JSON list of C-alpha atoms in Angstrom, two decimals:
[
{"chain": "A", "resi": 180, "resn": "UNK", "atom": "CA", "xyz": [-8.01, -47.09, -51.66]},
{"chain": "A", "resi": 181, "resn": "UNK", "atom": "CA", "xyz": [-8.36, -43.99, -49.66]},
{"chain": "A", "resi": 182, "resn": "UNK", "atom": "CA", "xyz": [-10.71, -41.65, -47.56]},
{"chain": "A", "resi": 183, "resn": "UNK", "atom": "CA", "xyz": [-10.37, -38.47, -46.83]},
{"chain": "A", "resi": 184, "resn": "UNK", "atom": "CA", "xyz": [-12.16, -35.75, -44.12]},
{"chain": "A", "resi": 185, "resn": "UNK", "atom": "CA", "xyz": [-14.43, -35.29, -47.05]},
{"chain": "A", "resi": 186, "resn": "UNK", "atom": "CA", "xyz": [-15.17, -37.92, -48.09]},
{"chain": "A", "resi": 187, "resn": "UNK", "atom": "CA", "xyz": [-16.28, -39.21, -44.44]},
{"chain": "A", "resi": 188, "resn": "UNK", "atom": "CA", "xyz": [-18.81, -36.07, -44.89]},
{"chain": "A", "resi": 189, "resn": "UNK", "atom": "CA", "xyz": [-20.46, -38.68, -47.14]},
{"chain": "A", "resi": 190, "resn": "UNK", "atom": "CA", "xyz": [-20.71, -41.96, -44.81]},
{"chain": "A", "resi": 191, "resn": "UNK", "atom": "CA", "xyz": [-18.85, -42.80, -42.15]},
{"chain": "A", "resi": 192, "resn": "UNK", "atom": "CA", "xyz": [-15.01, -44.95, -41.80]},
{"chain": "A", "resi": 193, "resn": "UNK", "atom": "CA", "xyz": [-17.30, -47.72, -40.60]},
{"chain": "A", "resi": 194, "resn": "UNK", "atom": "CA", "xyz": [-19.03, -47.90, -44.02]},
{"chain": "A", "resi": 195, "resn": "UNK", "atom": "CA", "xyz": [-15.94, -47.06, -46.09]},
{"chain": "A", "resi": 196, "resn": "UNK", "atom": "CA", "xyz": [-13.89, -49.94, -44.27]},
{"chain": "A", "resi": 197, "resn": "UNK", "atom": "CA", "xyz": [-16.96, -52.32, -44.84]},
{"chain": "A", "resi": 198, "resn": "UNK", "atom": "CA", "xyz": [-17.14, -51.91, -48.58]},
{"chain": "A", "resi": 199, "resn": "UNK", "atom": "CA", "xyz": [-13.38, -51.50, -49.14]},
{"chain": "A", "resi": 200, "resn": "UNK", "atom": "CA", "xyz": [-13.08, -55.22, -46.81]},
{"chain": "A", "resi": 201, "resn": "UNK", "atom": "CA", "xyz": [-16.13, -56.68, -49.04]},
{"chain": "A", "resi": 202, "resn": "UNK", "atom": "CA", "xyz": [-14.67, -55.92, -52.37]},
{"chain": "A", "resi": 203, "resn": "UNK", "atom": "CA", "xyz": [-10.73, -56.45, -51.04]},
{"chain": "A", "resi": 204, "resn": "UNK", "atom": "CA", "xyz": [-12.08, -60.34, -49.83]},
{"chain": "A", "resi": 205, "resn": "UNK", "atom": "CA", "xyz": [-12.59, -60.82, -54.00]},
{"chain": "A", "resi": 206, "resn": "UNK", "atom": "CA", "xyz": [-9.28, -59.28, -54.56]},
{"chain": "A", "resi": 207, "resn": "UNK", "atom": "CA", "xyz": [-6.45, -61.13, -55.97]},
{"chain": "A", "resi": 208, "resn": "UNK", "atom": "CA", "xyz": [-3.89, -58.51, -54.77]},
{"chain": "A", "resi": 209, "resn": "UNK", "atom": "CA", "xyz": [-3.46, -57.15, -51.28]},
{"chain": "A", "resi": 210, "resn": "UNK", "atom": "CA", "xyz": [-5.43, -53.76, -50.74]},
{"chain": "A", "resi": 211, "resn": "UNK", "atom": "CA", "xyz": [-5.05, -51.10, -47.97]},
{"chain": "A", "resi": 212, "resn": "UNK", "atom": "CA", "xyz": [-7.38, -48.83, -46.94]},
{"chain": "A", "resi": 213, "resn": "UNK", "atom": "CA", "xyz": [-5.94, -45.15, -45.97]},
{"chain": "A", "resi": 214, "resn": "UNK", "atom": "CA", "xyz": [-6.66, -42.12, -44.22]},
{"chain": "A", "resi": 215, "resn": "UNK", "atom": "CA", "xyz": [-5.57, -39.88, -46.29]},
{"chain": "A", "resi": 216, "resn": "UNK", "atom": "CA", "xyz": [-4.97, -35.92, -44.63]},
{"chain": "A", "resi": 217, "resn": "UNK", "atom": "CA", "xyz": [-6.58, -37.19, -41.04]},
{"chain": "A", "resi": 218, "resn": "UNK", "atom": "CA", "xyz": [-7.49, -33.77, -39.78]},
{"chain": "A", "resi": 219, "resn": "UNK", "atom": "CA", "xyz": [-7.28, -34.74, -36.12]},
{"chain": "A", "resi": 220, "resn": "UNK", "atom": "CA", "xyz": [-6.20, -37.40, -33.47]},
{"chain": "A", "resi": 221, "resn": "UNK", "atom": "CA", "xyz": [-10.13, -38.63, -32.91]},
{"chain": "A", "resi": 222, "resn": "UNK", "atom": "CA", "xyz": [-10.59, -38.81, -36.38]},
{"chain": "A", "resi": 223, "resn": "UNK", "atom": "CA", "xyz": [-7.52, -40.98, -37.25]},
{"chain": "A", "resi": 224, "resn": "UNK", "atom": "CA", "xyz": [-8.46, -43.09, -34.04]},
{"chain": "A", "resi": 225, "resn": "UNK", "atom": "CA", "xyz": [-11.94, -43.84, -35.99]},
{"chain": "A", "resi": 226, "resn": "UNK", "atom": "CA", "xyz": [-10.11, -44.71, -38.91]},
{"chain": "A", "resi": 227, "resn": "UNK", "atom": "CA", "xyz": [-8.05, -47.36, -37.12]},
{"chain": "A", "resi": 228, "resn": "UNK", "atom": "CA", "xyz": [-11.06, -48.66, -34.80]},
{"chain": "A", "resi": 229, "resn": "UNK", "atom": "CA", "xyz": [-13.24, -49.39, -37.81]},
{"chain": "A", "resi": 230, "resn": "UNK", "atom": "CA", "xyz": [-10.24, -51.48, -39.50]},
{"chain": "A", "resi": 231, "resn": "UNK", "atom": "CA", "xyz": [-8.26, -49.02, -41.63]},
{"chain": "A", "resi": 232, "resn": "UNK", "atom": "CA", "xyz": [-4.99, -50.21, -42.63]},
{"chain": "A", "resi": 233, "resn": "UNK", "atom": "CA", "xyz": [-3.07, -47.55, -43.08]},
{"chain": "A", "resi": 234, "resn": "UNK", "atom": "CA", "xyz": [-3.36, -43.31, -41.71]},
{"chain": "A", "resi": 235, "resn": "UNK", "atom": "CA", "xyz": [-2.14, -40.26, -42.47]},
{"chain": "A", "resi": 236, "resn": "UNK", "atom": "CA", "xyz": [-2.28, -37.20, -39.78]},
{"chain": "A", "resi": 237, "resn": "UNK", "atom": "CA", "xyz": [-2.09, -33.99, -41.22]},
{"chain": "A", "resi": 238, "resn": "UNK", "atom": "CA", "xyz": [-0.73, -31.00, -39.14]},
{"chain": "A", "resi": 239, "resn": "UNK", "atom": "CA", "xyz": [1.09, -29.21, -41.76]},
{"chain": "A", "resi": 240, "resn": "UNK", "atom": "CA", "xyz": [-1.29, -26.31, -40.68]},
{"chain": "A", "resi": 241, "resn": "UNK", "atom": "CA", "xyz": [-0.08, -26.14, -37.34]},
{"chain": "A", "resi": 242, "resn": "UNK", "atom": "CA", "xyz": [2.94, -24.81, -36.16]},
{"chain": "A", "resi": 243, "resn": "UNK", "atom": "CA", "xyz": [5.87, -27.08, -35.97]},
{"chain": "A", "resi": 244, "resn": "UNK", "atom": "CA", "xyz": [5.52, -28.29, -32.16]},
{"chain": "A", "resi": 245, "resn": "UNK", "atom": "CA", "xyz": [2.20, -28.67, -31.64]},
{"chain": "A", "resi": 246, "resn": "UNK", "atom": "CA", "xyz": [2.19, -30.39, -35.16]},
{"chain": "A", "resi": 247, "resn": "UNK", "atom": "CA", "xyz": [4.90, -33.15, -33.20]},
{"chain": "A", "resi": 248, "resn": "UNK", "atom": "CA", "xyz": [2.67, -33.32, -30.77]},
{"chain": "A", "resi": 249, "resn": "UNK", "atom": "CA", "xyz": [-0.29, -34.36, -32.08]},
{"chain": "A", "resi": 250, "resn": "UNK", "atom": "CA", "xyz": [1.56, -36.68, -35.11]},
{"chain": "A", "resi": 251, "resn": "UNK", "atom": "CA", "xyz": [3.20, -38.68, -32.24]},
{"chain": "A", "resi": 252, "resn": "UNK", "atom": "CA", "xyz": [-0.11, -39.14, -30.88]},
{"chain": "A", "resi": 253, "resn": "UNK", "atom": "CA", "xyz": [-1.18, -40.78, -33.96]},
{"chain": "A", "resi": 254, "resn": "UNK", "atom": "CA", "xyz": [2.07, -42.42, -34.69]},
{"chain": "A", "resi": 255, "resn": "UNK", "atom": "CA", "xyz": [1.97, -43.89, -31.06]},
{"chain": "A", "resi": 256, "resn": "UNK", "atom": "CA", "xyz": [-0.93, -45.83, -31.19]},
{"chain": "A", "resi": 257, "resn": "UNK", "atom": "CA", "xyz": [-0.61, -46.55, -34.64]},
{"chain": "A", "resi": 258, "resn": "UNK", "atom": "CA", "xyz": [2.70, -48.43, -33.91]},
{"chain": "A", "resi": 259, "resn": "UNK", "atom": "CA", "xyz": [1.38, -50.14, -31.09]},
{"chain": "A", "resi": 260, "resn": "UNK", "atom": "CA", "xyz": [-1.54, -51.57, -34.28]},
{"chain": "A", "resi": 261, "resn": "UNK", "atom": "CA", "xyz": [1.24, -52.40, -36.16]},
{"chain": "A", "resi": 262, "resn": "UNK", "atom": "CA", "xyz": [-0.79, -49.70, -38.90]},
{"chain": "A", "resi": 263, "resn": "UNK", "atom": "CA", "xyz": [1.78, -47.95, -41.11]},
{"chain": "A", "resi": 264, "resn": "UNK", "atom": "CA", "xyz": [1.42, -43.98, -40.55]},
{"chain": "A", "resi": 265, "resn": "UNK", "atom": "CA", "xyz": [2.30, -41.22, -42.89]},
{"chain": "A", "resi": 266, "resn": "UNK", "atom": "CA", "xyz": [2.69, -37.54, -42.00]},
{"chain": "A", "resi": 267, "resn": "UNK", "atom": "CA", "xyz": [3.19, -33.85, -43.44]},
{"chain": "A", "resi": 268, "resn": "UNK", "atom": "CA", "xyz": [5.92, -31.64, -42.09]},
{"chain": "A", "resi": 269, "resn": "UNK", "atom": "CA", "xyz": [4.98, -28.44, -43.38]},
{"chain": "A", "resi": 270, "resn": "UNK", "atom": "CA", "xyz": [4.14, -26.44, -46.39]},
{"chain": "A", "resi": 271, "resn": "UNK", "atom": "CA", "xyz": [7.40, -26.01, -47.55]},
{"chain": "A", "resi": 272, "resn": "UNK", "atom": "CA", "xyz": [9.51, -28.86, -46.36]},
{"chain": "A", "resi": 273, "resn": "UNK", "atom": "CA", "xyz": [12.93, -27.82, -44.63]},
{"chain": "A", "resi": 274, "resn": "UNK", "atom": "CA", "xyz": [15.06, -30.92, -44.92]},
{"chain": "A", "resi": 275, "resn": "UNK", "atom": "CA", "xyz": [16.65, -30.67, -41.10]},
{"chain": "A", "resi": 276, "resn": "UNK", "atom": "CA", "xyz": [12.90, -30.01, -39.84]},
{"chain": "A", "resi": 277, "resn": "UNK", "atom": "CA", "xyz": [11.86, -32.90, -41.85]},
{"chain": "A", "resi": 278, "resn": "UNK", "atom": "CA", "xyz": [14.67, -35.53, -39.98]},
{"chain": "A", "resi": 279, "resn": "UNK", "atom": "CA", "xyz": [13.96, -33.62, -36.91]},
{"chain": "A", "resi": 280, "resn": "UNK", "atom": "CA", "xyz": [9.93, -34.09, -37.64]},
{"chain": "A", "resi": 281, "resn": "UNK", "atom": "CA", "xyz": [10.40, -37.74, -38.11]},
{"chain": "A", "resi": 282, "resn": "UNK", "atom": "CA", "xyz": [12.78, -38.48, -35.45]},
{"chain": "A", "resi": 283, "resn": "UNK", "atom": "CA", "xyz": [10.59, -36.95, -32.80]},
{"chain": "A", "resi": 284, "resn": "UNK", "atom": "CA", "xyz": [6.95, -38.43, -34.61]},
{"chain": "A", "resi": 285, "resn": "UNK", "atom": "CA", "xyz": [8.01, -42.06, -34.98]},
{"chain": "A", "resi": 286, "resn": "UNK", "atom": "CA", "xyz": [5.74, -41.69, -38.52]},
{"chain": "A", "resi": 287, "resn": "UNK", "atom": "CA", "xyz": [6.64, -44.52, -40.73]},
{"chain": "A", "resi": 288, "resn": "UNK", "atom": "CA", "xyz": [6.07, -42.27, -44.32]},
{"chain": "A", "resi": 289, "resn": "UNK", "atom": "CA", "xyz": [6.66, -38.47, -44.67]},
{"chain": "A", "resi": 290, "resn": "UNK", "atom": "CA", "xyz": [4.78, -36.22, -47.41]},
{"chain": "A", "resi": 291, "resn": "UNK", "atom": "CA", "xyz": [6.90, -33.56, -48.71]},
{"chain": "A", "resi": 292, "resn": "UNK", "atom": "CA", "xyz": [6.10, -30.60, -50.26]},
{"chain": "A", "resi": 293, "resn": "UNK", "atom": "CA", "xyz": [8.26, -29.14, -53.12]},
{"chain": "A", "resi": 294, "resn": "UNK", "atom": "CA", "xyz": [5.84, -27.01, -55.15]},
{"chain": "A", "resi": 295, "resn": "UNK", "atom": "CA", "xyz": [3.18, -29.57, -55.68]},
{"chain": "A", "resi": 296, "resn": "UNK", "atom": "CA", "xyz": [-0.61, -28.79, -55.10]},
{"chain": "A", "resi": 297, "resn": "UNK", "atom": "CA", "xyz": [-3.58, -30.45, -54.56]},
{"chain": "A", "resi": 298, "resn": "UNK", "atom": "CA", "xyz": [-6.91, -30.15, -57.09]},
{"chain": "A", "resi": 299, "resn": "UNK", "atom": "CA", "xyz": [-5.84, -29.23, -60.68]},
{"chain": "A", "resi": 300, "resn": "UNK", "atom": "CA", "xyz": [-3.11, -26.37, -60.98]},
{"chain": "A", "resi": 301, "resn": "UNK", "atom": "CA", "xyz": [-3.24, -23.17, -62.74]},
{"chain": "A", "resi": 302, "resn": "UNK", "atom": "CA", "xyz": [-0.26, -22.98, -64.59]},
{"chain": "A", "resi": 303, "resn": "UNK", "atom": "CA", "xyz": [2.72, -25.32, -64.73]},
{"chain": "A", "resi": 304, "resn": "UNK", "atom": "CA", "xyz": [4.36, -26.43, -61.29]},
{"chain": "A", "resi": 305, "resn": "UNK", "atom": "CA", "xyz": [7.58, -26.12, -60.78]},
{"chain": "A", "resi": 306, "resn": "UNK", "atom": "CA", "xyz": [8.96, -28.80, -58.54]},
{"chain": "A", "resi": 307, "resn": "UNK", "atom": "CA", "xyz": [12.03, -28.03, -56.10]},
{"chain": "A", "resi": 308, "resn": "UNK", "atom": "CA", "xyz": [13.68, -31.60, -56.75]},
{"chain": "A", "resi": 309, "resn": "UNK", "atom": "CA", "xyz": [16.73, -30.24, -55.45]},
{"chain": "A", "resi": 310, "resn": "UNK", "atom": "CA", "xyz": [15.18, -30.04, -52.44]},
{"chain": "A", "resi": 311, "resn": "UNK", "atom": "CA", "xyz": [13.60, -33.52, -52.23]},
{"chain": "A", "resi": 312, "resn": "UNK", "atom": "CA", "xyz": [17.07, -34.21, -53.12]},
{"chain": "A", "resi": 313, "resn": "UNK", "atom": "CA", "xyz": [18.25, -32.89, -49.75]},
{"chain": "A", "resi": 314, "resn": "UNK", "atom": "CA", "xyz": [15.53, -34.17, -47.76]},
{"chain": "A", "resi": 315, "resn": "UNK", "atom": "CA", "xyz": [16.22, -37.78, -48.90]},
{"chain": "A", "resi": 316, "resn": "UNK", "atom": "CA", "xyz": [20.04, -37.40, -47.56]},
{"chain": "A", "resi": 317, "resn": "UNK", "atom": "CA", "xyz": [18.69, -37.10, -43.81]},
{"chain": "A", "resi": 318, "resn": "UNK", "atom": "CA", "xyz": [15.69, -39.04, -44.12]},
{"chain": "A", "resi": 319, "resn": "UNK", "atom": "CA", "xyz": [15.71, -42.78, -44.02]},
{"chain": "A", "resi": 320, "resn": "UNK", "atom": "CA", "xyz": [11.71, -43.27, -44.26]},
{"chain": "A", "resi": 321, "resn": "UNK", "atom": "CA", "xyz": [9.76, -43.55, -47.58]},
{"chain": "A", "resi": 322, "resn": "UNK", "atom": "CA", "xyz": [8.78, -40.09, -49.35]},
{"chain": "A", "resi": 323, "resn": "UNK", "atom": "CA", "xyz": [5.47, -39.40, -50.30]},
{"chain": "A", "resi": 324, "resn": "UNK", "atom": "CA", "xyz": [4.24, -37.11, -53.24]},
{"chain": "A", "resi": 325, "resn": "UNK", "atom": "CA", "xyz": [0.96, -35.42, -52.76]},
{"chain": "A", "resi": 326, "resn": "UNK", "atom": "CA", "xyz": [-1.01, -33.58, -55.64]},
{"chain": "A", "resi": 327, "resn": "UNK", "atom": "CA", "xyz": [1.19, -35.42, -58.38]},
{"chain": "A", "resi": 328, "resn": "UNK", "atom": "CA", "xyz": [-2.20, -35.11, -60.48]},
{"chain": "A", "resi": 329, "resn": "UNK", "atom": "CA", "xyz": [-1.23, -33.07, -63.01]},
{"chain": "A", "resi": 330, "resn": "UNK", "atom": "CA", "xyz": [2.20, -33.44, -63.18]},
{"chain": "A", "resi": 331, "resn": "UNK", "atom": "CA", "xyz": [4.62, -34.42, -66.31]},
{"chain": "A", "resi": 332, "resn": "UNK", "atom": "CA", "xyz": [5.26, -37.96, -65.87]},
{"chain": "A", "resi": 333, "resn": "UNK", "atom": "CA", "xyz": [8.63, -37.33, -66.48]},
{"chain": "A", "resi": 334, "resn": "UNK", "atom": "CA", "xyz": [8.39, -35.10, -63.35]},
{"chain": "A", "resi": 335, "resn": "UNK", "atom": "CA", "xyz": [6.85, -38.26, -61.23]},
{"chain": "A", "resi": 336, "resn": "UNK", "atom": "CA", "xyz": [9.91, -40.37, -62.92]},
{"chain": "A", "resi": 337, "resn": "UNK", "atom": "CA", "xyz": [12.38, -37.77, -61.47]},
{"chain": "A", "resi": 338, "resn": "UNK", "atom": "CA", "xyz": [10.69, -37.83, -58.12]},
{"chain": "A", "resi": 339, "resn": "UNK", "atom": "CA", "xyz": [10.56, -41.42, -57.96]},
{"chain": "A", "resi": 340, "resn": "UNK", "atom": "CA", "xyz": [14.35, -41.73, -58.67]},
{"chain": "A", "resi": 341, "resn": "UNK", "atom": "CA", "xyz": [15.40, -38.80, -55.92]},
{"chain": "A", "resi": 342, "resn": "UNK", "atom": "CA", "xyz": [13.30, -40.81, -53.14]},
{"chain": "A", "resi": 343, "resn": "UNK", "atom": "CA", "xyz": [9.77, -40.95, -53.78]},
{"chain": "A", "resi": 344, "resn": "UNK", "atom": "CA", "xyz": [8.24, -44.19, -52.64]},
{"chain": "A", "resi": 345, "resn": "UNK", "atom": "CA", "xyz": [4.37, -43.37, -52.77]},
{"chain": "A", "resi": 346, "resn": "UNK", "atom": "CA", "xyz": [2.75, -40.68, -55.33]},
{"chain": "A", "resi": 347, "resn": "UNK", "atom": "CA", "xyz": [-0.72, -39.83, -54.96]},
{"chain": "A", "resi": 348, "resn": "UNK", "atom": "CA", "xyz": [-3.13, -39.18, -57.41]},
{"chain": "A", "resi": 349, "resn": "UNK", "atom": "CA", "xyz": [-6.93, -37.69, -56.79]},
{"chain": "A", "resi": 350, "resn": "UNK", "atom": "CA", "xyz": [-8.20, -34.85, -58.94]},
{"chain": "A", "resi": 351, "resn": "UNK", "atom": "CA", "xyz": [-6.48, -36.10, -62.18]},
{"chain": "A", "resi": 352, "resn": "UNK", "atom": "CA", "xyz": [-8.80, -39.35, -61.64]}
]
């Protein structure tokens, strides 16, 4: 189960990790309960406080340094919570930025983007598999699809088998 920035607009992580711990107690599986696109360090520091089990910190908008910078932040303390944390390179993942991006971050999951979107698209997408292709060579963390609603399955099948470990679905639900 995941949050995002705005869906916090609408309570608070405190309330989100106390219903998502209520109904996980009843659960037969395990459940996790993500940040998903943590727009800053204070934000993603909330998240973790009120007993999130799992962040993302996004600073694809920001330009490649600063966007280290404030990932290792999150990846830092994460670590040291023993709380998995995913980031996003860019909006158009280089593979050699993307090793260098995860080398520097410590993240433990990296969302790539090939041509994907998020909300519902337009026309069809067309995926650059060749270059999740390349990016899996260099990196040795799991892959993560965002905006996979909408997509072929067969194009989720093809991601999955070139390194894709997590896919995440919103709009399309």
């Amino acid at each position: 189960i995941q949050t995002t920035p705005s869906t916090i607009k609408y309570g608070t992580v405190e309330t989100y990790a106390a219903i998502v711990a209520a109904e996980a107690a009843k659960a037969s599986v395990p459940v996790c309960l993500h940040l998903d696109h943590g727009s800053s360090f204070e934000l993603a520091m909330q998240a973790m406080h009120a007993g999130y089990t799992s962040v993302m910190i996004d600073g694809s908008k920001l330009d490649f340094e600063d966007n280290i910078k404030e990932t290792k932040r999150v990846a830092d303390v994460a670590a040291a919570l023993n709380i998995p944390c995913e980031a996003e390179a860019d909006t158009n993942t280089d593979p050699q930025e993307a090793k260098e991006f995860v080398e520097r971050t410590g993240v433990t999951s990296l969302a790539v983007a090939i041509g994907t979107a998020h909300g519902f698209y337009v026309g069809t997408p067309v995926l650059d598999k060749e270059r999740l292709s390349e990016i899996r060579e260099v990196v040795d963390i799991p892959l993560v699809l965002h905006g996979a609603s909408g997509l072929s399955d067969e194009d989720v099948s093809d991601c999955v088998k070139r390194g894709i470990c997590k896919v995440n679905f919103a709009t399309e639900l």
